[in-house]
GROMACS .gro file of C-alpha atoms in nm:
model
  180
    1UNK     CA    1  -3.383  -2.948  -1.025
    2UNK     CA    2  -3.028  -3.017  -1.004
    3UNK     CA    3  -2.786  -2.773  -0.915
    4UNK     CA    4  -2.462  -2.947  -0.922
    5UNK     CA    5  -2.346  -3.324  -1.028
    6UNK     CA    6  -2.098  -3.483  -0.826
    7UNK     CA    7  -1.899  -3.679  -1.061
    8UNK     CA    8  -1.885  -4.058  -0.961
    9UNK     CA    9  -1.506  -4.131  -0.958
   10UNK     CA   10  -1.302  -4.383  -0.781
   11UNK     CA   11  -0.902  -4.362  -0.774
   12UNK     CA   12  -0.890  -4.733  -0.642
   13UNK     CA   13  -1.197  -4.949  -0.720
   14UNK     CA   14  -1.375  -5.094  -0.380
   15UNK     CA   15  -1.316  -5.059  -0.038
   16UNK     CA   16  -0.921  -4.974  -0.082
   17UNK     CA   17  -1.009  -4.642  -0.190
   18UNK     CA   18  -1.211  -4.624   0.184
   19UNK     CA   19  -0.976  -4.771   0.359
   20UNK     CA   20  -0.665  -4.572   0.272
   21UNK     CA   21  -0.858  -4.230   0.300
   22UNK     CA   22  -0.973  -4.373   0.648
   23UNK     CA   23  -0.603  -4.387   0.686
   24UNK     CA   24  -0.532  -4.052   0.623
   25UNK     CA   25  -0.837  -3.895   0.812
   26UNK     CA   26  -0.717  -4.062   1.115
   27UNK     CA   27  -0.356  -3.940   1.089
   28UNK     CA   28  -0.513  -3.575   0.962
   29UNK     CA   29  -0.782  -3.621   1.279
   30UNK     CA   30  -0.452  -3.673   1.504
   31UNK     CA   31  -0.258  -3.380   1.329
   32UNK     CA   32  -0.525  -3.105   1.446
   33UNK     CA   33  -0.628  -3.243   1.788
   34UNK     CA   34  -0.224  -3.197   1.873
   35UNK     CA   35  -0.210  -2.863   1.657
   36UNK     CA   36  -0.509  -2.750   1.869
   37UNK     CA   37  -0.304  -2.840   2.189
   38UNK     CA   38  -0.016  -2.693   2.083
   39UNK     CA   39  -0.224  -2.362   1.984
   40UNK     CA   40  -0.396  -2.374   2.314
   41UNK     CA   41  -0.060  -2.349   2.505
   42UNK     CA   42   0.061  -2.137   2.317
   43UNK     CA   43  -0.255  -1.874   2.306
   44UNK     CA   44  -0.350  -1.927   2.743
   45UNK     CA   45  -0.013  -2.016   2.780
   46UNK     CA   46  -0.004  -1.894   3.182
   47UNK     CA   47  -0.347  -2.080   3.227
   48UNK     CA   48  -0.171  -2.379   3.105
   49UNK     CA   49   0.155  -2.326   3.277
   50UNK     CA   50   0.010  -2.348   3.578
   51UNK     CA   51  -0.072  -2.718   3.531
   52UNK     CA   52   0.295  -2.784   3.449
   53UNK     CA   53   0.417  -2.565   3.761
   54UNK     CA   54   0.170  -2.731   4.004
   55UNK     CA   55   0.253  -3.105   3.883
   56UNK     CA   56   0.656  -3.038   3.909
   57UNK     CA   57   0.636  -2.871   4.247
   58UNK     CA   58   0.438  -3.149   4.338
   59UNK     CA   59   0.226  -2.906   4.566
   60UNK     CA   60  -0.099  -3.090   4.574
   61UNK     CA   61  -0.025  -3.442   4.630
   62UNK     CA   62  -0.055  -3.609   4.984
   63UNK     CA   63   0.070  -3.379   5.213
   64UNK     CA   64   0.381  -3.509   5.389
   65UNK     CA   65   0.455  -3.832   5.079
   66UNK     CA   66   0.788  -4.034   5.132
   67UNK     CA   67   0.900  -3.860   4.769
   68UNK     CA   68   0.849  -3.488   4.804
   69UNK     CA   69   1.232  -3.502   4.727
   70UNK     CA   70   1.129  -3.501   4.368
   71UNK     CA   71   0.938  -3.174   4.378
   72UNK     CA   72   1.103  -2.928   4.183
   73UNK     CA   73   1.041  -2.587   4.302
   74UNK     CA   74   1.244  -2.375   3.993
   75UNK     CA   75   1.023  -2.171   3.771
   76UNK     CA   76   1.303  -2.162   3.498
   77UNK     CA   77   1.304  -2.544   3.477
   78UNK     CA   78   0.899  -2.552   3.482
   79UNK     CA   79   0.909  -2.273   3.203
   80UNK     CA   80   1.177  -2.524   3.019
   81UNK     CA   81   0.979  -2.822   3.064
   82UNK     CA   82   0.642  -2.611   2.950
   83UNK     CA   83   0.819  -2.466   2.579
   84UNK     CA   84   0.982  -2.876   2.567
   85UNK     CA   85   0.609  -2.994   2.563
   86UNK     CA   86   0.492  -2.756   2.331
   87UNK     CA   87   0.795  -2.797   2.115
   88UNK     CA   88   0.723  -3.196   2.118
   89UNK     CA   89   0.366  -3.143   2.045
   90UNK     CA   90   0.412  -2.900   1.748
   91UNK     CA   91   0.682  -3.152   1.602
   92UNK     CA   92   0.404  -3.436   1.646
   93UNK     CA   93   0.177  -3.172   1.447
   94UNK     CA   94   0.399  -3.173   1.160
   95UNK     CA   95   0.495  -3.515   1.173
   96UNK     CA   96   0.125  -3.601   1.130
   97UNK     CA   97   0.018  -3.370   0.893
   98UNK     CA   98   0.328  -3.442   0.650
   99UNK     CA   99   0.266  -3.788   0.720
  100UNK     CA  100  -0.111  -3.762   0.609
  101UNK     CA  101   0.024  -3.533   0.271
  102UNK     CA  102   0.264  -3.821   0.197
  103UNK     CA  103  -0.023  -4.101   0.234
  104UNK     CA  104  -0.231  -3.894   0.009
  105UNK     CA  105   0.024  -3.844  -0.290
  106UNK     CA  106   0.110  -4.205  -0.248
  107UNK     CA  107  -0.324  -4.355  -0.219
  108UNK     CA  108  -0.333  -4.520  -0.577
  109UNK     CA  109  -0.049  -4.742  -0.505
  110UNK     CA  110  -0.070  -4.992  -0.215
  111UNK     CA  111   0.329  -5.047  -0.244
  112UNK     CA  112   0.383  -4.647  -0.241
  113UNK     CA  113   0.097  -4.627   0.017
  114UNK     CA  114   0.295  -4.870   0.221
  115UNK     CA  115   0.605  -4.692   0.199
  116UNK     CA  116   0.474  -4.334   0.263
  117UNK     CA  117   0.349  -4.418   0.609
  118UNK     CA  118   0.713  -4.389   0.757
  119UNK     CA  119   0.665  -4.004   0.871
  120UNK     CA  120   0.292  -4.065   0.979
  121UNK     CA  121   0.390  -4.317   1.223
  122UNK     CA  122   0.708  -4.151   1.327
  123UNK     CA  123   0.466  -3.855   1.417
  124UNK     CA  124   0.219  -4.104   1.609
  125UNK     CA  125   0.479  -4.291   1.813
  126UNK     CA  126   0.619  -3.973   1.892
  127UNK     CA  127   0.277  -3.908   2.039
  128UNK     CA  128   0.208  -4.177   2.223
  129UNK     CA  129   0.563  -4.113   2.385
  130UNK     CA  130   0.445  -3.778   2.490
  131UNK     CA  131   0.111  -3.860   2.658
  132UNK     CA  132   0.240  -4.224   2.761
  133UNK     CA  133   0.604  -4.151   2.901
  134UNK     CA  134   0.556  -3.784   2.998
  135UNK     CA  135   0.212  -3.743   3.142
  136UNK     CA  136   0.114  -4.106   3.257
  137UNK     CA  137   0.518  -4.233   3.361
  138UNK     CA  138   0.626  -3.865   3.465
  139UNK     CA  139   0.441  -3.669   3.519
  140UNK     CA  140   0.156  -3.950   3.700
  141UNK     CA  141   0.416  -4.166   3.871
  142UNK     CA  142   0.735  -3.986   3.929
  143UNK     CA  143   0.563  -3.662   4.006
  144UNK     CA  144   0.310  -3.834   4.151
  145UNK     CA  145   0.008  -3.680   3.966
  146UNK     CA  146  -0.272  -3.946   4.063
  147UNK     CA  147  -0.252  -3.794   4.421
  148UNK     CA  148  -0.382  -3.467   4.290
  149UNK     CA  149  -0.739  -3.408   4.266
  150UNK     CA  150  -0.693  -3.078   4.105
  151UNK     CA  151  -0.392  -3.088   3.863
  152UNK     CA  152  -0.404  -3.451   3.764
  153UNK     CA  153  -0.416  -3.531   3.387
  154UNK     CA  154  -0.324  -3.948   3.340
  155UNK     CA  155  -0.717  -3.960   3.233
  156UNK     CA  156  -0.692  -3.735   2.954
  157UNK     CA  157  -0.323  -3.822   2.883
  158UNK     CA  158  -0.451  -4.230   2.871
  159UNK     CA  159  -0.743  -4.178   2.625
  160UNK     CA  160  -0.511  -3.929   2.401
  161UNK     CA  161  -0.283  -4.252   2.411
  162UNK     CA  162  -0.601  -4.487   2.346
  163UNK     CA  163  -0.669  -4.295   2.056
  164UNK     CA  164  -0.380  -4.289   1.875
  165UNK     CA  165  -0.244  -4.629   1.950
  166UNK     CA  166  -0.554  -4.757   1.814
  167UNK     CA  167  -0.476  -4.478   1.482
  168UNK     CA  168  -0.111  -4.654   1.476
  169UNK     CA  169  -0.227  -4.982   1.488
  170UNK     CA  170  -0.496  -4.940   1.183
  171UNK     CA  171  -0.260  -4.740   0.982
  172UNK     CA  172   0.092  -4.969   0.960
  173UNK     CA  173  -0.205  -5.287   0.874
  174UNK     CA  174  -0.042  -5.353   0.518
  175UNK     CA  175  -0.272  -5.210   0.198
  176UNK     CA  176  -0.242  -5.386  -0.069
  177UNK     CA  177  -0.409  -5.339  -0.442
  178UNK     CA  178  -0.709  -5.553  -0.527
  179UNK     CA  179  -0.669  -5.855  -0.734
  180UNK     CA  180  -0.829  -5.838  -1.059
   0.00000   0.00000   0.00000
């Protein structure tokens, strides 16, 4: 017995139709893990602070390092630095989930598809220039995070990067519309 029918429909015959939606799962997949984030810090934000305050203060790296100078000991400017990351990370949010709407609207047309893509990858470069430049260049080399065995997060921060590189590099591949 059959309780419902799916109906057998394809906007775009073949694997276009697969592809694009890929597309848009992967920018949609992107969109929540940095909503969660944002959420997270925003929900536990002292728990979360505290990784901030202990990377700028630079309070667990080798004791007695050549660039301690860089520390910065001001809880106003961690605070600042904490509501700039969470700002960042709930533009990337919308960025990515606008961008995923747009690809959507646009999936029957490989010209409009193409076109559409402009906020999607404006949302995952913007991401990658989070995790890359602030956690992995700043926050790992200027602040000198590797040293930290406790409040070091360039492992994390590199495989966030992996991820959506790799999500930027599938999505600006040109779609095109199968020839007939």
């Amino acid at each position: 017995m059959i309780l419902f029918k799916v109906p057998s429909y394809s906007l775009i015959p073949g694997d276009l139709m697969y592809t694009r939606l890929s597309k848009i799962a992967l920018v949609w997949a992107v969109a929540l893990f940095v909503s969660l984030v944002a959420i997270n810090n925003l929900m536990d934000y002292e728990s979360n602070y505290r990784f901030v305050n202990h990377v700028l203060k630079m309070d667990t790296t080798f004791p007695d390092n050549a660039v301690m100078w860089r520390s910065i000991g001001s809880p106003f400017i961690h605070h600042a630095a904490y509501h700039f990351l969470i700002g960042f990370e709930l533009l990337i949010a919308v960025l990515c989930w606008l961008g995923g709407y747009r690809l959507l609207k646009a999936i029957k047309d490989a010209s409009a598809f193409n076109e559409a893509k402009g906020i999607a990858i404006s949302g995952l470069t913007l991401g990658i220039i989070l995790w890359f430049t602030g956690f992995i260049t700043i926050g790992g080399e200027w602040f000198l995070m590797w040293q930290s065995t406790i409040w070091n997060g360039q492992e994390a921060a590199f495989r966030v990067v992996v991820i959506i590189g790799f999500t930027l590099l599938y999505l600006v591949k040109a779609d095109e519309d199968q020839q007939a």
